[in-house]
Amino acid sequence: MTALEKVGSPPTRLEGTALHDWDYLVQEDRAHRLIYTDPAIFEAEMTRIFGGTWTYLAHESEIPKPNDFITRRMGLRPLIIVRDAERRLRALYNRCTHRGTTLCRWDKGNTKSFQCPYHGWNFLNSGKLRGVPWPEGYAGDMHDPKFNLAQVPRVESYRGFIFGTLSMDALPLPGHLGPIAEIIDQWLDRNPGGKVVVCEANRFRYKGNWKLAYDNSCDGYHVAYSHRSLLETENRFAGENAKGMAYYRNSPDAQPMYMRYTGHGNHFKDKRPNLEQRPGGLWALESAHPGMEHYEAEFIKRYGHRAFALLDLAGSEPININIFPNLSLLGNHIQVFEPVRVDETNAIWYGTMIVDEDGSLGDDAVTDINALRMRTQEGFPNFGEVDDIANFEQIQRGLMAVEDEWVYMNRGFGIPGRVKTLEDGTITAPATDEAFMREHFKEWKRLMKARANFAIQREP
Ligand code: FES
Ligand SMILES: [Fe+2]
């Protein structure tokens, strides 16, 4: 049993001002520059969007053992994500209940309790206050639950991905994910056993709003232009065998790839139909990182006819799966967007290793596949992300021109038959359309307008 504390709609400087006209700020085919530049809107987003909907917190493989923890943020709220002694996942506020300082200053570790560095209050990893120095100095009952750490009341994991929300109105996580859960399954299940372990990360910080990254996460329109030097590098020696994202070069909308919006701000861009369906079909597309020919030759020598199927497990999966507001699965990576300020964001790329759950691959093969997966980190995550980040920073600069107010997202809008709603309610469009952005902004607006029904909880 835990005590729930209702928290009202958090007041922001926006209350009662004209900025509340969300329908004006986000229209069907355009968004106002203020939603990317106004600190008051950013402040409102940090409660109404981050934590107002299911927000990605961490991956279970980062805290595999009882008493493991990792520190993260939900919006600007500092959290400690723990697997407690009973293996229960919790998201504790990383804020001492005494005077509010950051309780845990480590990035990760394993501990049954956290001791505050300021005055030494000690908390169990269940969030319960265990003891305070010289308790005779307190007249009142220090067992009052108000002194136990605040925690996120709803923490759920979907196949290893841990999400949290403060909203008591949000659907249970599987219902919230809806049709995109199946796409996450496909991303995981291309490896036997369907399990990944998250590795350390490439960490980028850019001077731009967090939404610029999410707006780009399903954008198939920019690739041929923004990533031209990467495409040229990847294909310089490729001859007929087009590498990387070469399918974007000529008429991308004529390719079988597509984008799909699945609800609640989530969408994916599926480039898998562009591949040849054969063992090695995915690997054939992998761009040639230095030294990879040697690895490929070695795989063929070691694994014979199995080599190409194994190499496919190392190849970067050609799909972008975007879970609003802060998570993307793409290639072999997990990307997380962490807002810092209205005009500053962390974009973090975690590599992933596969796990040989049922022993069908064999230890040697798994080690070799995972070594090669790390090499794919040297492709897009290093040489593509910098192109995107340059765009985000330049947009943020452009949006400082106050009189020119609108950002357009009208590609594919108003052309009969181009954007289709399927029977299951998902929306599909050609790969370069901005339908995904128009749709995720409807969800953004819904959350910004919603009367918040938020709660935190504490151990009793
Ligand atoms: S602020 Fe943590 S013990 Fe005082
Ligand atoms: Fe890009």
Short mmCIF file of C-alpha atoms and ligand atoms in Angstrom, two decimals, residues 216 222 227 380 388, ligand 2:
data_model
loop_
_atom_site.label_atom_id
_atom_site.label_comp_id
_atom_site.label_asym_id
_atom_site.label_seq_id
_atom_site.Cartn_x
_atom_site.Cartn_y
_atom_site.Cartn_z
CA ASN A 216 12.74 15.30 -37.33
CA HIS A 222 15.41 16.08 -45.48
CA HIS A 227 22.75 14.03 -45.18
CA PHE A 380 24.77 7.31 -38.78
CA ASP A 388 20.52 16.89 -37.93
FE FE B 2 18.39 13.19 -40.33
#
